[in-house]
Amino acid sequence: MQSLYTSASTMAQLQKQLDTTGHNLANVDTNGYKRRDAQFKELLTRNIQNQPAALQTGPLSTPAGLRIGVGGYVANEATRFSMGTFKRTDRALDAALSDPHHFFAVIDRDGVTKFTRDGNFQLSPQADGRIQLTDDAGRSVVNGQNEPILLPADATGVELNKDGNVTGIVNGERRVLARLAVGYVDNPNQLTEDGAGLFTAPGQYETVDGNPLTVGTLESSNVDMATEMTNLTQIQRAYQFNSKALMTTDQMMGIVTSLK
């Protein structure tokens, strides 16, 4: 019976790891995506005392008895914030962040400001004629006051500068129209992942000065295709092994039952 529990438990956890690997592979071409890792821990073990009480075994390097485990479990899914490679686009509204502690700030559908590493920005005309700066999913990009960036209706030639300023030509003159917020997170591992490449900070965040942007460039995902495909193969092999062990145990139990 023990092997049944161990195999079934391990297969359930391998499925979770498979889902994580599949999610990484599905986002290999997503700008700014940060890969996930499934972290395993050992499930509880039981100590079986198989030494007669009177038996003297002498000094041992390990405790007497037999430790039987019941597999492992996915204790946590960690997000890896290592940098992805930069790809040149030469587009005036594309930007990448060279510091892994820096994030763009956008307003999500629920009205909460969240962080992203995807700097593929768009211009979205509004009902009042003004132009809103958004990410590629239509979320509002915010300024240092945590307000949506809205540009004049007649602004043309809108560009990003490396200092975060948004400039455009109004009445024949190029002007600074807004400045997008770049948030600083001392420990990115404290961020909560919300899906779609978005993260929520545990509290208030600081904005960055200087020249944090590399304009005309996008950050690729940090997913390594070869590593993920290797992980996928290993997971599938482990799943097959445990499935075979489960079937073998079932067959053995059937034989034992038939002998009674």
PDB file of C-alpha atoms in Angstrom:
ATOM      1  CA  MET A   1       0.000   0.000   0.000  1.00  0.00           C
ATOM      2  CA  GLN A   2       2.876   2.358   0.791  1.00  0.00           C
ATOM      3  CA  SER A   3       4.137   2.289  -2.795  1.00  0.00           C
ATOM      4  CA  LEU A   4       0.633   3.136  -4.047  1.00  0.00           C
ATOM      5  CA  TYR A   5       0.517   6.264  -1.903  1.00  0.00           C
ATOM      6  CA  THR A   6       4.059   7.266  -2.831  1.00  0.00           C
ATOM      7  CA  SER A   7       3.536   6.867  -6.584  1.00  0.00           C
ATOM      8  CA  ALA A   8       0.139   8.597  -6.596  1.00  0.00           C
ATOM      9  CA  SER A   9       1.437  11.503  -4.491  1.00  0.00           C
ATOM     10  CA  THR A  10       4.527  11.948  -6.653  1.00  0.00           C
ATOM     11  CA  MET A  11       2.500  11.882  -9.892  1.00  0.00           C
ATOM     12  CA  ALA A  12       0.216  14.627  -8.582  1.00  0.00           C
ATOM     13  CA  GLN A  13       3.214  16.830  -7.770  1.00  0.00           C
ATOM     14  CA  LEU A  14       4.907  16.074 -11.083  1.00  0.00           C
ATOM     15  CA  GLN A  15       1.766  17.332 -12.810  1.00  0.00           C
ATOM     16  CA  LYS A  16       2.188  20.671 -11.029  1.00  0.00           C
ATOM     17  CA  GLN A  17       5.813  20.837 -12.147  1.00  0.00           C
ATOM     18  CA  LEU A  18       4.726  19.972 -15.677  1.00  0.00           C
ATOM     19  CA  ASP A  19       2.220  22.849 -15.603  1.00  0.00           C
ATOM     20  CA  THR A  20       4.969  25.241 -14.494  1.00  0.00           C
ATOM     21  CA  THR A  21       7.326  24.115 -17.252  1.00  0.00           C
ATOM     22  CA  GLY A  22       4.536  24.335 -19.825  1.00  0.00           C
ATOM     23  CA  HIS A  23       3.762  27.888 -18.682  1.00  0.00           C
ATOM     24  CA  ASN A  24       7.411  28.854 -19.151  1.00  0.00           C
ATOM     25  CA  LEU A  25       7.506  27.377 -22.649  1.00  0.00           C
ATOM     26  CA  ALA A  26       4.257  29.130 -23.593  1.00  0.00           C
ATOM     27  CA  ASN A  27       5.801  32.489 -22.634  1.00  0.00           C
ATOM     28  CA  VAL A  28       9.227  32.049 -24.191  1.00  0.00           C
ATOM     29  CA  ASP A  29       8.438  34.874 -26.649  1.00  0.00           C
ATOM     30  CA  THR A  30       6.635  37.131 -24.143  1.00  0.00           C
ATOM     31  CA  ASN A  31       8.450  40.427 -23.553  1.00  0.00           C
ATOM     32  CA  GLY A  32       9.839  40.733 -20.032  1.00  0.00           C
ATOM     33  CA  TYR A  33       8.445  37.392 -18.842  1.00  0.00           C
ATOM     34  CA  LYS A  34      10.177  35.894 -15.797  1.00  0.00           C
ATOM     35  CA  ARG A  35      10.329  32.135 -15.616  1.00  0.00           C
ATOM     36  CA  ARG A  36       8.942  30.106 -12.725  1.00  0.00           C
ATOM     37  CA  ASP A  37      10.601  27.259 -10.868  1.00  0.00           C
ATOM     38  CA  ALA A  38       8.727  24.572  -8.932  1.00  0.00           C
ATOM     39  CA  GLN A  39      10.569  23.912  -5.684  1.00  0.00           C
ATOM     40  CA  PHE A  40      10.157  20.474  -4.134  1.00  0.00           C
ATOM     41  CA  LYS A  41      10.366  19.358  -0.519  1.00  0.00           C
ATOM     42  CA  GLU A  42      10.237  15.892   0.983  1.00  0.00           C
ATOM     43  CA  LEU A  43       6.969  14.728   2.485  1.00  0.00           C
ATOM     44  CA  LEU A  44       6.840  13.298   6.001  1.00  0.00           C
ATOM     45  CA  THR A  45       8.721  10.090   6.672  1.00  0.00           C
ATOM     46  CA  ARG A  46       7.998   7.325   9.102  1.00  0.00           C
ATOM     47  CA  ASN A  47      10.626   5.591  11.249  1.00  0.00           C
ATOM     48  CA  ILE A  48      10.278   1.815  11.415  1.00  0.00           C
ATOM     49  CA  GLN A  49      12.231   0.227  14.279  1.00  0.00           C
ATOM     50  CA  ASN A  50      13.555  -3.046  12.918  1.00  0.00           C
ATOM     51  CA  GLN A  51      16.241  -3.700  15.516  1.00  0.00           C
ATOM     52  CA  PRO A  52      15.514  -6.157  18.368  1.00  0.00           C
ATOM     53  CA  ALA A  53      15.736  -4.350  21.680  1.00  0.00           C
ATOM     54  CA  ALA A  54      18.512  -6.599  22.980  1.00  0.00           C
ATOM     55  CA  LEU A  55      20.654  -6.415  19.855  1.00  0.00           C
ATOM     56  CA  GLN A  56      23.838  -4.418  20.289  1.00  0.00           C
ATOM     57  CA  THR A  57      24.835  -2.798  17.013  1.00  0.00           C
ATOM     58  CA  GLY A  58      27.775  -0.760  18.199  1.00  0.00           C
ATOM     59  CA  PRO A  59      28.491   2.820  17.044  1.00  0.00           C
ATOM     60  CA  LEU A  60      26.476   3.829  13.983  1.00  0.00           C
ATOM     61  CA  SER A  61      26.783   6.815  11.703  1.00  0.00           C
ATOM     62  CA  THR A  62      23.026   6.706  11.063  1.00  0.00           C
ATOM     63  CA  PRO A  63      20.115   6.027  13.429  1.00  0.00           C
ATOM     64  CA  ALA A  64      19.003   2.438  13.788  1.00  0.00           C
ATOM     65  CA  GLY A  65      15.791   1.625  11.976  1.00  0.00           C
ATOM     66  CA  LEU A  66      14.328   2.237   8.554  1.00  0.00           C
ATOM     67  CA  ARG A  67      13.026   5.585   7.295  1.00  0.00           C
ATOM     68  CA  ILE A  68      10.244   5.309   4.733  1.00  0.00           C
ATOM     69  CA  GLY A  69       9.226   8.406   2.797  1.00  0.00           C
ATOM     70  CA  VAL A  70       6.087   9.081   0.809  1.00  0.00           C
ATOM     71  CA  GLY A  71       7.521  11.175  -2.009  1.00  0.00           C
ATOM     72  CA  GLY A  72       7.825  14.916  -2.420  1.00  0.00           C
ATOM     73  CA  TYR A  73       5.568  17.906  -2.946  1.00  0.00           C
ATOM     74  CA  VAL A  74       5.735  21.290  -4.631  1.00  0.00           C
ATOM     75  CA  ALA A  75       6.398  23.600  -1.699  1.00  0.00           C
ATOM     76  CA  ASN A  76       6.647  26.812  -3.689  1.00  0.00           C
ATOM     77  CA  GLU A  77       6.713  28.305  -7.166  1.00  0.00           C
ATOM     78  CA  ALA A  78       9.549  30.806  -7.268  1.00  0.00           C
ATOM     79  CA  THR A  79       9.850  33.516  -9.905  1.00  0.00           C
ATOM     80  CA  ARG A  80      13.360  34.028 -11.262  1.00  0.00           C
ATOM     81  CA  PHE A  81      14.050  37.716 -11.891  1.00  0.00           C
ATOM     82  CA  SER A  82      17.261  37.311 -13.871  1.00  0.00           C
ATOM     83  CA  MET A  83      17.532  39.574 -16.897  1.00  0.00           C
ATOM     84  CA  GLY A  84      16.379  38.494 -20.327  1.00  0.00           C
ATOM     85  CA  THR A  85      18.330  39.449 -23.430  1.00  0.00           C
ATOM     86  CA  PHE A  86      17.686  42.803 -25.114  1.00  0.00           C
ATOM     87  CA  LYS A  87      16.413  42.893 -28.678  1.00  0.00           C
ATOM     88  CA  ARG A  88      16.644  46.002 -30.821  1.00  0.00           C
ATOM     89  CA  THR A  89      13.397  47.293 -32.367  1.00  0.00           C
ATOM     90  CA  ASP A  90      14.275  50.962 -33.111  1.00  0.00           C
ATOM     91  CA  ARG A  91      10.675  51.821 -32.215  1.00  0.00           C
ATOM     92  CA  ALA A  92      10.267  55.131 -30.367  1.00  0.00           C
ATOM     93  CA  LEU A  93       7.768  53.719 -27.845  1.00  0.00           C
ATOM     94  CA  ASP A  94       9.689  50.556 -26.958  1.00  0.00           C
ATOM     95  CA  ALA A  95      11.852  50.603 -23.841  1.00  0.00           C
ATOM     96  CA  ALA A  96      13.793  48.147 -21.696  1.00  0.00           C
ATOM     97  CA  LEU A  97      15.109  48.431 -18.143  1.00  0.00           C
ATOM     98  CA  SER A  98      18.750  47.485 -17.556  1.00  0.00           C
ATOM     99  CA  ASP A  99      18.385  47.135 -13.773  1.00  0.00           C
ATOM    100  CA  PRO A 100      16.573  43.992 -12.524  1.00  0.00           C
ATOM    101  CA  HIS A 101      15.202  46.028  -9.587  1.00  0.00           C
ATOM    102  CA  HIS A 102      13.358  48.434 -11.910  1.00  0.00           C
ATOM    103  CA  PHE A 103       9.791  47.976 -13.166  1.00  0.00           C
ATOM    104  CA  PHE A 104       7.276  49.894 -15.246  1.00  0.00           C
ATOM    105  CA  ALA A 105       4.029  50.765 -13.452  1.00  0.00           C
ATOM    106  CA  VAL A 106       0.604  50.220 -15.039  1.00  0.00           C
ATOM    107  CA  ILE A 107      -2.987  50.280 -13.803  1.00  0.00           C
ATOM    108  CA  ASP A 108      -4.595  46.849 -14.099  1.00  0.00           C
ATOM    109  CA  ARG A 109      -8.277  46.110 -14.812  1.00  0.00           C
ATOM    110  CA  ASP A 110      -9.008  46.034 -11.072  1.00  0.00           C
ATOM    111  CA  GLY A 111      -7.697  49.591 -10.662  1.00  0.00           C
ATOM    112  CA  VAL A 112      -4.568  48.500  -8.785  1.00  0.00           C
ATOM    113  CA  THR A 113      -1.147  49.722  -9.884  1.00  0.00           C
ATOM    114  CA  LYS A 114       1.094  46.795 -10.779  1.00  0.00           C
ATOM    115  CA  PHE A 115       4.594  46.272 -12.091  1.00  0.00           C
ATOM    116  CA  THR A 116       5.745  44.855 -15.403  1.00  0.00           C
ATOM    117  CA  ARG A 117       9.014  44.481 -17.300  1.00  0.00           C
ATOM    118  CA  ASP A 118       7.292  44.691 -20.684  1.00  0.00           C
ATOM    119  CA  GLY A 119       8.095  48.057 -22.248  1.00  0.00           C
ATOM    120  CA  ASN A 120       6.124  47.662 -25.481  1.00  0.00           C
ATOM    121  CA  PHE A 121       3.992  50.811 -25.166  1.00  0.00           C
ATOM    122  CA  GLN A 122       1.127  51.987 -27.363  1.00  0.00           C
ATOM    123  CA  LEU A 123      -0.895  55.157 -27.989  1.00  0.00           C
ATOM    124  CA  SER A 124      -4.625  54.755 -27.373  1.00  0.00           C
ATOM    125  CA  PRO A 125      -7.060  57.523 -28.483  1.00  0.00           C
ATOM    126  CA  GLN A 126      -9.660  58.399 -25.831  1.00  0.00           C
ATOM    127  CA  ALA A 127     -13.267  59.551 -26.136  1.00  0.00           C
ATOM    128  CA  ASP A 128     -12.331  63.134 -25.185  1.00  0.00           C
ATOM    129  CA  GLY A 129      -9.758  63.274 -27.982  1.00  0.00           C
ATOM    130  CA  ARG A 130      -6.697  62.926 -25.801  1.00  0.00           C
ATOM    131  CA  ILE A 131      -4.160  60.137 -26.277  1.00  0.00           C
ATOM    132  CA  GLN A 132      -3.369  57.674 -23.518  1.00  0.00           C
ATOM    133  CA  LEU A 133      -0.072  55.830 -23.134  1.00  0.00           C
ATOM    134  CA  THR A 134      -0.774  52.134 -22.503  1.00  0.00           C
ATOM    135  CA  ASP A 135       1.008  48.809 -22.495  1.00  0.00           C
ATOM    136  CA  ASP A 136       0.328  46.317 -25.286  1.00  0.00           C
ATOM    137  CA  ALA A 137      -2.676  44.943 -23.349  1.00  0.00           C
ATOM    138  CA  GLY A 138      -4.324  48.372 -23.040  1.00  0.00           C
ATOM    139  CA  ARG A 139      -3.434  49.034 -19.402  1.00  0.00           C
ATOM    140  CA  SER A 140      -2.719  52.658 -18.501  1.00  0.00           C
ATOM    141  CA  VAL A 141       0.923  53.551 -17.940  1.00  0.00           C
ATOM    142  CA  VAL A 142       1.274  55.853 -14.928  1.00  0.00           C
ATOM    143  CA  ASN A 143       3.414  58.882 -14.121  1.00  0.00           C
ATOM    144  CA  GLY A 144       5.231  59.674 -10.877  1.00  0.00           C
ATOM    145  CA  GLN A 145       1.947  60.696  -9.247  1.00  0.00           C
ATOM    146  CA  ASN A 146       0.449  57.280 -10.055  1.00  0.00           C
ATOM    147  CA  GLU A 147      -1.914  58.850 -12.607  1.00  0.00           C
ATOM    148  CA  PRO A 148      -2.592  57.660 -16.171  1.00  0.00           C
ATOM    149  CA  ILE A 149      -0.435  59.407 -18.767  1.00  0.00           C
ATOM    150  CA  LEU A 150      -2.714  61.414 -21.089  1.00  0.00           C
ATOM    151  CA  LEU A 151      -1.273  63.391 -24.003  1.00  0.00           C
ATOM    152  CA  PRO A 152      -2.788  66.299 -25.972  1.00  0.00           C
ATOM    153  CA  ALA A 153      -5.013  65.308 -28.874  1.00  0.00           C
ATOM    154  CA  ASP A 154      -2.837  67.185 -31.364  1.00  0.00           C
ATOM    155  CA  ALA A 155       0.461  65.665 -30.187  1.00  0.00           C
ATOM    156  CA  THR A 156       2.460  63.989 -32.949  1.00  0.00           C
ATOM    157  CA  GLY A 157       5.806  62.221 -33.135  1.00  0.00           C
ATOM    158  CA  VAL A 158       5.479  60.913 -29.587  1.00  0.00           C
ATOM    159  CA  GLU A 159       8.719  59.405 -28.278  1.00  0.00           C
ATOM    160  CA  LEU A 160      10.262  58.078 -25.090  1.00  0.00           C
ATOM    161  CA  ASN A 161      13.567  59.413 -23.796  1.00  0.00           C
ATOM    162  CA  LYS A 162      16.083  57.443 -21.748  1.00  0.00           C
ATOM    163  CA  ASP A 163      15.216  59.534 -18.667  1.00  0.00           C
ATOM    164  CA  GLY A 164      11.569  58.432 -18.881  1.00  0.00           C
ATOM    165  CA  ASN A 165      10.238  61.663 -20.365  1.00  0.00           C
ATOM    166  CA  VAL A 166       7.489  61.359 -22.971  1.00  0.00           C
ATOM    167  CA  THR A 167       7.947  63.996 -25.653  1.00  0.00           C
ATOM    168  CA  GLY A 168       5.833  65.009 -28.626  1.00  0.00           C
ATOM    169  CA  ILE A 169       5.421  67.769 -31.178  1.00  0.00           C
ATOM    170  CA  VAL A 170       2.704  70.288 -30.279  1.00  0.00           C
ATOM    171  CA  ASN A 171       2.221  73.465 -32.340  1.00  0.00           C
ATOM    172  CA  GLY A 172       5.355  72.669 -34.307  1.00  0.00           C
ATOM    173  CA  GLU A 173       7.572  72.382 -31.227  1.00  0.00           C
ATOM    174  CA  ARG A 174       8.832  69.256 -29.438  1.00  0.00           C
ATOM    175  CA  ARG A 175       7.895  69.365 -25.782  1.00  0.00           C
ATOM    176  CA  VAL A 176       8.049  67.175 -22.694  1.00  0.00           C
ATOM    177  CA  LEU A 177       4.451  66.030 -22.236  1.00  0.00           C
ATOM    178  CA  ALA A 178       4.790  63.584 -19.341  1.00  0.00           C
ATOM    179  CA  ARG A 179       7.212  61.358 -17.474  1.00  0.00           C
ATOM    180  CA  LEU A 180       6.465  57.703 -16.914  1.00  0.00           C
ATOM    181  CA  ALA A 181       7.105  56.156 -13.522  1.00  0.00           C
ATOM    182  CA  VAL A 182       9.828  53.556 -13.110  1.00  0.00           C
ATOM    183  CA  GLY A 183       9.471  51.793  -9.778  1.00  0.00           C
ATOM    184  CA  TYR A 184      12.333  50.467  -7.672  1.00  0.00           C
ATOM    185  CA  VAL A 185      11.965  47.197  -5.745  1.00  0.00           C
ATOM    186  CA  ASP A 186      14.823  46.333  -3.399  1.00  0.00           C
ATOM    187  CA  ASN A 187      13.887  42.641  -3.255  1.00  0.00           C
ATOM    188  CA  PRO A 188      11.881  41.507  -6.305  1.00  0.00           C
ATOM    189  CA  ASN A 189      11.198  38.170  -4.586  1.00  0.00           C
ATOM    190  CA  GLN A 190       8.763  40.025  -2.320  1.00  0.00           C
ATOM    191  CA  LEU A 191       6.537  40.780  -5.318  1.00  0.00           C
ATOM    192  CA  THR A 192       3.358  38.773  -5.810  1.00  0.00           C
ATOM    193  CA  GLU A 193       2.861  37.431  -9.329  1.00  0.00           C
ATOM    194  CA  ASP A 194      -0.589  38.140 -10.756  1.00  0.00           C
ATOM    195  CA  GLY A 195      -0.209  36.539 -14.169  1.00  0.00           C
ATOM    196  CA  ALA A 196       0.162  38.197 -17.577  1.00  0.00           C
ATOM    197  CA  GLY A 197       3.642  39.378 -16.565  1.00  0.00           C
ATOM    198  CA  LEU A 198       2.268  41.584 -13.770  1.00  0.00           C
ATOM    199  CA  PHE A 199       3.471  41.829 -10.171  1.00  0.00           C
ATOM    200  CA  THR A 200       2.033  43.507  -7.081  1.00  0.00           C
ATOM    201  CA  ALA A 201       4.307  45.247  -4.577  1.00  0.00           C
ATOM    202  CA  PRO A 202       3.727  44.622  -0.844  1.00  0.00           C
ATOM    203  CA  GLY A 203       3.553  48.364  -0.135  1.00  0.00           C
ATOM    204  CA  GLN A 204       4.474  51.765  -1.515  1.00  0.00           C
ATOM    205  CA  TYR A 205       7.280  51.891  -4.042  1.00  0.00           C
ATOM    206  CA  GLU A 206      10.012  54.387  -4.848  1.00  0.00           C
ATOM    207  CA  THR A 207      10.400  55.942  -8.279  1.00  0.00           C
ATOM    208  CA  VAL A 208      13.728  56.051 -10.095  1.00  0.00           C
ATOM    209  CA  ASP A 209      15.564  59.147 -11.299  1.00  0.00           C
ATOM    210  CA  GLY A 210      18.377  59.351 -13.841  1.00  0.00           C
ATOM    211  CA  ASN A 211      18.291  57.495 -17.157  1.00  0.00           C
ATOM    212  CA  PRO A 212      16.761  54.065 -16.451  1.00  0.00           C
ATOM    213  CA  LEU A 213      15.428  53.390 -19.975  1.00  0.00           C
ATOM    214  CA  THR A 214      17.056  51.876 -23.036  1.00  0.00           C
ATOM    215  CA  VAL A 215      14.797  53.203 -25.792  1.00  0.00           C
ATOM    216  CA  GLY A 216      14.145  51.331 -29.031  1.00  0.00           C
ATOM    217  CA  THR A 217      14.776  48.035 -27.260  1.00  0.00           C
ATOM    218  CA  LEU A 218      12.671  45.324 -25.598  1.00  0.00           C
ATOM    219  CA  GLU A 219      13.651  42.770 -22.983  1.00  0.00           C
ATOM    220  CA  SER A 220      13.016  39.172 -24.006  1.00  0.00           C
ATOM    221  CA  SER A 221      11.859  36.535 -21.546  1.00  0.00           C
ATOM    222  CA  ASN A 222      14.530  34.861 -19.419  1.00  0.00           C
ATOM    223  CA  VAL A 223      13.256  31.398 -20.386  1.00  0.00           C
ATOM    224  CA  ASP A 224      15.960  29.136 -21.804  1.00  0.00           C
ATOM    225  CA  MET A 225      14.293  26.808 -24.301  1.00  0.00           C
ATOM    226  CA  ALA A 226      16.933  24.076 -23.976  1.00  0.00           C
ATOM    227  CA  THR A 227      16.681  24.013 -20.179  1.00  0.00           C
ATOM    228  CA  GLU A 228      12.886  23.884 -20.197  1.00  0.00           C
ATOM    229  CA  MET A 229      12.790  21.124 -22.815  1.00  0.00           C
ATOM    230  CA  THR A 230      15.265  19.125 -20.720  1.00  0.00           C
ATOM    231  CA  ASN A 231      13.071  19.650 -17.651  1.00  0.00           C
ATOM    232  CA  LEU A 232      10.033  18.581 -19.645  1.00  0.00           C
ATOM    233  CA  THR A 233      11.714  15.334 -20.682  1.00  0.00           C
ATOM    234  CA  GLN A 234      12.810  14.597 -17.110  1.00  0.00           C
ATOM    235  CA  ILE A 235       9.311  15.214 -15.758  1.00  0.00           C
ATOM    236  CA  GLN A 236       7.740  12.957 -18.368  1.00  0.00           C
ATOM    237  CA  ARG A 237      10.239  10.181 -17.569  1.00  0.00           C
ATOM    238  CA  ALA A 238       9.577  10.491 -13.847  1.00  0.00           C
ATOM    239  CA  TYR A 239       5.826  10.436 -14.461  1.00  0.00           C
ATOM    240  CA  GLN A 240       6.138   7.290 -16.576  1.00  0.00           C
ATOM    241  CA  PHE A 241       8.305   5.627 -13.909  1.00  0.00           C
ATOM    242  CA  ASN A 242       5.779   6.323 -11.152  1.00  0.00           C
ATOM    243  CA  SER A 243       2.893   5.255 -13.367  1.00  0.00           C
ATOM    244  CA  LYS A 244       4.663   1.947 -14.009  1.00  0.00           C
ATOM    245  CA  ALA A 245       5.345   1.525 -10.284  1.00  0.00           C
ATOM    246  CA  LEU A 246       1.669   2.149  -9.560  1.00  0.00           C
ATOM    247  CA  MET A 247       0.559  -0.492 -12.065  1.00  0.00           C
ATOM    248  CA  THR A 248       3.141  -3.002 -10.809  1.00  0.00           C
ATOM    249  CA  THR A 249       1.988  -2.535  -7.218  1.00  0.00           C
ATOM    250  CA  ASP A 250      -1.620  -3.004  -8.290  1.00  0.00           C
ATOM    251  CA  GLN A 251      -0.723  -6.231 -10.087  1.00  0.00           C
ATOM    252  CA  MET A 252       1.180  -7.534  -7.053  1.00  0.00           C
ATOM    253  CA  MET A 253      -1.753  -6.751  -4.770  1.00  0.00           C
ATOM    254  CA  GLY A 254      -4.033  -8.595  -7.184  1.00  0.00           C
ATOM    255  CA  ILE A 255      -1.788 -11.660  -7.026  1.00  0.00           C
ATOM    256  CA  VAL A 256      -1.697 -11.562  -3.221  1.00  0.00           C
ATOM    257  CA  THR A 257      -5.473 -11.229  -3.076  1.00  0.00           C
ATOM    258  CA  SER A 258      -5.957 -14.206  -5.394  1.00  0.00           C
ATOM    259  CA  LEU A 259      -3.789 -16.398  -3.128  1.00  0.00           C
ATOM    260  CA  LYS A 260      -6.047 -15.935  -0.123  1.00  0.00           C
TER     261      LYS A 260
END
